[in-house]
XYZ file of C-alpha atoms in Angstrom:
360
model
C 84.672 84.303 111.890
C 85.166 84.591 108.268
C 81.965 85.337 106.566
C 81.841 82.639 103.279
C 79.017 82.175 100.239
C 78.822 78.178 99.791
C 77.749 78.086 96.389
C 76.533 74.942 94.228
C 76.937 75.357 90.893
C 75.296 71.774 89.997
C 76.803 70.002 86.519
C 78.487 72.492 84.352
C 80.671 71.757 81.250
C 84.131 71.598 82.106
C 84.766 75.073 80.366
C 82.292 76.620 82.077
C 83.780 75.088 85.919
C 87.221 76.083 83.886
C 86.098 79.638 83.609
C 83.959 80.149 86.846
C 87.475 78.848 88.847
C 89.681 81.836 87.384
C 86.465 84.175 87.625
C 85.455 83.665 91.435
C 89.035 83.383 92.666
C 90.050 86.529 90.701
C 87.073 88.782 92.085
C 87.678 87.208 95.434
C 90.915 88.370 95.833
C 90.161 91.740 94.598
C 87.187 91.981 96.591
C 84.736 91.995 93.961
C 83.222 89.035 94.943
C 82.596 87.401 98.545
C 85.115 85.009 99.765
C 83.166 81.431 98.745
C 82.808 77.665 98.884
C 81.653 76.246 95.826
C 80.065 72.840 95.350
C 80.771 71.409 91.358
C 80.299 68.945 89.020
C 80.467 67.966 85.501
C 78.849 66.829 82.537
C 80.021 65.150 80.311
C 82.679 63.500 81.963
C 85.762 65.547 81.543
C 89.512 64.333 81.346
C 90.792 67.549 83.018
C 95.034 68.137 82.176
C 97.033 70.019 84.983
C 98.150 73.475 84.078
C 101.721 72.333 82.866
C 100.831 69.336 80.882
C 100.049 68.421 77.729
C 97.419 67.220 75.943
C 98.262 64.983 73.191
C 101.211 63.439 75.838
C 98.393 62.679 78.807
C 95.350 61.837 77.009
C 94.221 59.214 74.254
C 92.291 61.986 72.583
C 90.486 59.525 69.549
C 89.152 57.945 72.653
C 87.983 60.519 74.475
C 86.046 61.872 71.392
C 84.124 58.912 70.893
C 83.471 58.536 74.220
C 82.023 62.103 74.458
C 84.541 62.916 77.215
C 85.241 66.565 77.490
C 88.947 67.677 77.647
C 90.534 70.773 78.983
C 92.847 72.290 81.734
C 92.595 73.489 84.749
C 94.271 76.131 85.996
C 95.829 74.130 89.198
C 98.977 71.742 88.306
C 99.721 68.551 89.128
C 98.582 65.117 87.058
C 95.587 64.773 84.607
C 91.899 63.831 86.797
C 89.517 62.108 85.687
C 86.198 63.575 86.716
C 82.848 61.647 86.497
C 79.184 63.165 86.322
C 79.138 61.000 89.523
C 81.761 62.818 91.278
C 81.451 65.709 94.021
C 83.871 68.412 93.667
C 84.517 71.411 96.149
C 86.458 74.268 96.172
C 87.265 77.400 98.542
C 88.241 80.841 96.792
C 89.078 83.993 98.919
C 91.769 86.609 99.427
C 95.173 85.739 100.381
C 95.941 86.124 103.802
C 92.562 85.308 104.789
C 91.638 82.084 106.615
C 91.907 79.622 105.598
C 95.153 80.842 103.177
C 96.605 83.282 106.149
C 99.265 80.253 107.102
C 101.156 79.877 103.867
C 100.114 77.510 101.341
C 101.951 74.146 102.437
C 100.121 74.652 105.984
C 96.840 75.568 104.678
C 96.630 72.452 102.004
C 97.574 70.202 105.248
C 94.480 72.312 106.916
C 91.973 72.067 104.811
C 92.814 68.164 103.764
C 92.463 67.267 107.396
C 89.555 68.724 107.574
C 87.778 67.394 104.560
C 89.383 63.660 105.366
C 87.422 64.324 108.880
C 84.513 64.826 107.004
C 84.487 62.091 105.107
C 84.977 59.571 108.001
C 81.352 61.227 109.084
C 80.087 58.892 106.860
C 81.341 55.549 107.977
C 84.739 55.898 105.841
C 88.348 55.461 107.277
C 89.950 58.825 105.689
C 93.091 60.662 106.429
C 95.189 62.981 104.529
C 98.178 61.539 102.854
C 100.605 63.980 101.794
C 101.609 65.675 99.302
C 97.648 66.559 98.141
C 95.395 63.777 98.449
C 93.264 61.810 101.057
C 93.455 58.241 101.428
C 90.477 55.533 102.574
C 92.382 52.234 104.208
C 95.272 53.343 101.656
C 93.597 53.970 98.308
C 93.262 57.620 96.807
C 89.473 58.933 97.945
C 90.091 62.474 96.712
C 93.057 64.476 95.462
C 93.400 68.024 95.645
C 95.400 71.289 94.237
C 95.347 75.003 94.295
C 96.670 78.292 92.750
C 96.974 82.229 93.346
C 95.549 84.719 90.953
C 96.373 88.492 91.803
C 95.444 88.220 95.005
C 93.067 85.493 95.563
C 93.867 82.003 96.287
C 91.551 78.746 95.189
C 92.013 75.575 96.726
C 90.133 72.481 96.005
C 89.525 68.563 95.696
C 87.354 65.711 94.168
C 85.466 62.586 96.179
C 85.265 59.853 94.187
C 82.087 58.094 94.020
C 81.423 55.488 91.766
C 83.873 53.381 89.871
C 84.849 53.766 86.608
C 88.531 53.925 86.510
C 88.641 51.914 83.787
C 87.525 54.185 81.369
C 89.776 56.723 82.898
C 92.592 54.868 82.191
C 91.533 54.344 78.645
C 91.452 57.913 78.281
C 95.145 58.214 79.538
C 97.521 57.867 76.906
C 98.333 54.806 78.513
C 98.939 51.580 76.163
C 96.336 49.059 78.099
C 97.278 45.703 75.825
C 100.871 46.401 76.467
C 100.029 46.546 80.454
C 100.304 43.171 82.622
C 96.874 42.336 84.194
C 98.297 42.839 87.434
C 99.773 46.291 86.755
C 96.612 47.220 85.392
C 94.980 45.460 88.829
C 97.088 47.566 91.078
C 95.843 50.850 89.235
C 92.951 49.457 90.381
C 94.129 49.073 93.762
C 95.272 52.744 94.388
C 91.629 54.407 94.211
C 88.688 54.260 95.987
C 85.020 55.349 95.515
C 82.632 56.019 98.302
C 79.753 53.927 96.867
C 82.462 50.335 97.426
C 82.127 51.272 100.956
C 78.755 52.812 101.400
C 76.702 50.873 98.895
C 73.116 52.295 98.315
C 73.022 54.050 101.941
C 75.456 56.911 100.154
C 73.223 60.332 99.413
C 75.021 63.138 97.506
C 73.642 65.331 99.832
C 74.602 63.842 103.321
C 78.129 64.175 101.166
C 78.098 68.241 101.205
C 76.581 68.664 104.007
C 79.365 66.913 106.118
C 82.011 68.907 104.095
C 79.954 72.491 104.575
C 80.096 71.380 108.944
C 82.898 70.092 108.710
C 84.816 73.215 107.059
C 82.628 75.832 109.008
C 83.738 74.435 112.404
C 87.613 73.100 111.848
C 88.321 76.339 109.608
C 86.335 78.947 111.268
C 84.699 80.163 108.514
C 80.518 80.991 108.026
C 78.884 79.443 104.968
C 75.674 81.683 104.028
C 73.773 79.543 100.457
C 74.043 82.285 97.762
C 74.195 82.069 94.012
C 76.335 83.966 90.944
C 75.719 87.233 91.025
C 74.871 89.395 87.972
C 77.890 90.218 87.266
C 79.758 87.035 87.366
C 77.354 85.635 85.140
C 78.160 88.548 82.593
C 82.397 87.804 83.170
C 81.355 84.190 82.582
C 79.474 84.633 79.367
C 82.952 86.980 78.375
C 85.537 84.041 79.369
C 83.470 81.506 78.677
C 84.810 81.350 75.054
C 88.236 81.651 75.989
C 87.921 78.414 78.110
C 86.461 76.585 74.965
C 89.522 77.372 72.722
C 91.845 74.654 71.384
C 94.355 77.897 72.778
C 93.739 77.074 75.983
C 92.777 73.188 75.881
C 96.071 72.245 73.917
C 98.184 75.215 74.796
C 98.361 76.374 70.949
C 101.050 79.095 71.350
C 102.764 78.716 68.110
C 106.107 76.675 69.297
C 109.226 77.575 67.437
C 109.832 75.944 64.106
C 113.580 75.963 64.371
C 115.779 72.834 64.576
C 117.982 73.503 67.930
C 115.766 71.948 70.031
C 116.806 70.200 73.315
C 114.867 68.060 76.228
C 115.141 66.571 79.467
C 112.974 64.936 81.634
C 113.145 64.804 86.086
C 111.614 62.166 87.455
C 111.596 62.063 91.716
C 109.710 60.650 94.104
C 107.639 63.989 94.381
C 106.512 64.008 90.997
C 107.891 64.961 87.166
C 109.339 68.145 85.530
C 109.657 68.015 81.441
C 112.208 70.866 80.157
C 112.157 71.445 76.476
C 114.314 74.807 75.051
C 114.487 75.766 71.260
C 116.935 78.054 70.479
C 117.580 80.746 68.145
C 119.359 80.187 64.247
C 122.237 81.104 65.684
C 122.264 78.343 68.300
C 123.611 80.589 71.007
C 120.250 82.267 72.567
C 117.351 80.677 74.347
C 114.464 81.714 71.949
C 111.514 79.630 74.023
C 111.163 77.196 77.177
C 108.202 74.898 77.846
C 108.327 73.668 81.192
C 105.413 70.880 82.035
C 104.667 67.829 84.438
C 103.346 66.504 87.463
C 103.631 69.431 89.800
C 102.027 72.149 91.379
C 103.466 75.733 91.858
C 102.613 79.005 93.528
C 101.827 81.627 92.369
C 100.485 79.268 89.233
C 102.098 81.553 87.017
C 105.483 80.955 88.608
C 106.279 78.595 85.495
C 105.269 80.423 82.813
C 107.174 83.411 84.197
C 110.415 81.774 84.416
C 109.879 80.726 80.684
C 109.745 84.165 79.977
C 112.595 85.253 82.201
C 115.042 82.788 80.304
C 114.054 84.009 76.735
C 117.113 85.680 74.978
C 119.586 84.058 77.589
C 122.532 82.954 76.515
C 122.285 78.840 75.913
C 124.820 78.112 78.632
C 123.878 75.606 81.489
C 125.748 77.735 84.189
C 124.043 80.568 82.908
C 120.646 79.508 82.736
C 121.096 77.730 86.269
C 121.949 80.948 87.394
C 118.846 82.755 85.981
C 116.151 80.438 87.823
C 117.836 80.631 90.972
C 117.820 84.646 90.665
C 114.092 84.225 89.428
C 113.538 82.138 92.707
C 115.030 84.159 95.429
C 113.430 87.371 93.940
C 110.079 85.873 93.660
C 109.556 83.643 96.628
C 108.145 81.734 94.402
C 107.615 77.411 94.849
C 107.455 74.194 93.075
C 105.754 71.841 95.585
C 108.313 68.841 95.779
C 111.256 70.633 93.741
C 113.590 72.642 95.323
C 114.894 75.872 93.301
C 118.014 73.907 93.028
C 116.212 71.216 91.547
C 114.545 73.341 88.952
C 117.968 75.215 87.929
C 119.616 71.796 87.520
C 116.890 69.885 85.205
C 117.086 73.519 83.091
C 120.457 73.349 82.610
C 120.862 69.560 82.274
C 118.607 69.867 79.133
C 120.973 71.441 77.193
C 123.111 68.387 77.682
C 120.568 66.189 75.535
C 119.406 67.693 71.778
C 116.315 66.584 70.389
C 118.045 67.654 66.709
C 120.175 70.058 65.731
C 120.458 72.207 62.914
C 120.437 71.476 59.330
C-alpha cells in the first residue's frame, strides 16, 4: 500500500493554504516531500477565484473588504468557492503515477469523489458523486472539487460544506442581488447543501475527518501515518508566502497591453465557460497577447497559460491560430475538462470575428 502523511494544517489564511498547495504538491512530486493528505481550513473567510478567472469580473470586491473576506486564487480552475471558517477542506498531493493519480486524471477524480461521497453517507447523509467534480446530498452541491499537476506531482482536492451562509457568498459574487427575482435567488439556494441542515447539533468536525481518513485509506489503498510540516517546508513557506500575498498573483497584474486592437469572445456550453480576449500588435497583423479565463479546469494547470504563450507573434488569422492550438494539443496531450481541442481552436479563432475597438 501506498505509504501517505495525513496532515492538518488547522485555519490558515488563504495565502498561506495558497502557498502550502503549490509547496507540498511540488516536493511531492519531486520526492522531496512524502506523498500526503492534508486536512485545511480558513480564516477569515476567503472568496477563493479559479486559476483562469478574474477578479474584478467574479467578485464584488468593496464587499468583500468590508466584510473582511480574504480574496485570492487557487491554483486549480474551475468557478470562484466560497470557503467558510466553518468549512472542512481536504486535499491529496503525491507523485504522478502513483495511486491514487496512476489511472489518468478523469478516472482518478471519479475515484476519489466516490470515495469521499461514501464517506460522507457514514454520517447519516445521502451523498453520491455527480459529475463533472462535485458530490451531491438528495441533489444539492455538498462539496465540489478540482485538481492540478505541478512538475511531477499531482494535487487533488474538495470542500464539505457545513453551515449555511450562502448568502453572503453570493453577495460577494459580482452578482447584482436587487436585480435577481426572489425565486432565482431561492433556487441558488436550492442547489447547495450544508451538513449541519441534515445533522443538526449531532455533527462533530472530527467524526467529519475521521470518516474521510477510513474512508480514503481503505477504497484507495493508501496508509495515512499523522505527521506535521517539516523544517523545510516551513522555510519554502515563509519564501512563497509573500508571493501568494501579492496583488500579482490575487488579480493577475501582468501588465496587459495598452494597444487598441483588442478582440473578445465568450463560449458558453453545458460543461462550463471559456473567455478569449487577444490584443494585437500596432500593426494589427500579429497576436501580441492572449488571456484565456473561465469556468474550467485543465491539466497540466499550466496548459492555458502555455498556449497563450505559444500563440504570441502569430499571425492574427482565425485559420491560423486554429491551427496553432490544435498543434499545441496533439503535441502536449494536454486537456480542458469539458472542451474538446476542437472546441478550444474554434472559440480562439472565433474571437477575432468580434473587436472590442480598433485602432485609432
Amino acid at each position: 500500500m501506498a505509504e501517505y502523511r495525513l496532515l492538518d494544517t488547522g485555519l490558515l489564511t488563504a495565502a498561506e493554504n495558497m502557498a502550502l498547495n503549490e509547496i507540498l504538491t511540488r516536493r511531492a512530486g519531486a520526492g522531496e516531500s512524502r506523498p500526503t493528505m492534508r486536512f485545511l481550513r480558513f480564516k477569515p473567510d476567503a472568496a477563493l477565484l479559479g486559476y483562469h478567472q478574474r477578479a474584478e469580473q467574479e467578485l464584488h470586491l468593496e464587499f468583500c473588504r468590508e466584510n473582511g473576506i480574504d480574496v485570492n486564487r487557487r491554483l486549480t480552475g474551475g468557478g470562484v468557492t466560497y470557503f467558510q471558517t466553518s468549512s472542512l477542506g481536504w486535499e491529496l498531493m503525491a507523485p504522478l503515477g502513483m495511486t491514487p493519480f496512476d489511472q489518468g486524471f478523469a478516472r482518478s477524480l471519479e475515484r476519489i469523489c466516490t470515495s469521499a461521497a461514501g464517506s460522507l453517507s457514514k454520517l447519516g447523509v445521502n451523498a453520491r458523486f455527480r459529475p463533472r467534480n462535485d458530490i451531491e446530498v438528495d441533489g444539492r452541491k455538498i462539496s465540489g472539487t478540482g485538481g492540478f499537476t505541478l512538475e511531477k506531482g499531482m494535487l487533488f482536492q474538495g470542500t464539505v460544506l457545513i453551515e449555511n451562509e450562502i448568502e453572503k457568498f453570493m453577495r460577494a459574487m459580482n452578482v447584482p442581488l436587487e436585480k435577481l427575482q426572489k425565486h432565482e435567488i431561492d433556487s441558488m439556494k436550492d442547489r447547495m447543501a450544508f451538513l449541519k441542515d441534515y445533522l443538526g447539533d449531532s455533527f462533530d468536525m472530527e467524526a467529519l475527518k475521521a470518516v474521510l481518513v477510513k474512508g480514503f485509506a481503505e477504497d484507495l489503498g493508501i496508509t495515512l501515518t499523522p505527521g506535521g510540516l517539516t523544517k523545510e517546508e516551513k522555510a519554502e513557506l515563509a519564501e512563497r508566502l509573500p508571493y501568494f500575498q501579492s496583488e500579482e498573483w490575487i488579480f493577475a497584474k501582468k501588465g496587459l497591453p495598452r494597444n487598441p486592437y483588442w478582440y473578445h469572445h465568450v463560449l458558453n456550453i453545458e460543461s462550463g465557460s471559456l473567455t478569449v480576449n487577444i490584443w494585437l500588435d500596432h500593426s494589427g497583423r500579429l497576436v501580441q497577447k492572449t488571456l484565456i479565463s473561465g469556468d474550467f479546469f485543465c491539466s497540466p494547470y499550466r496548459l492555458i497559460h502555455d498556449l497563450e504563450g505559444e500563440l504570441m507573434g502569430k499571425k492574427a488569422r482565425p485559420g491560423v491560430l486554429s491551427r496553432v492550438v490544435l498543434d499545441y494539443f496533439e503535441r502536449t496531450q494536454g486537456e480542458v475538462m469539458g472542451f474538446s481541442a476542437a472546441q478550444v481552436a474554434q472559440a480562439v479563432a472565433d474571437t477575432l470575428e468580434n473587436p472590442v475597438q480598433s485602432k485609432d
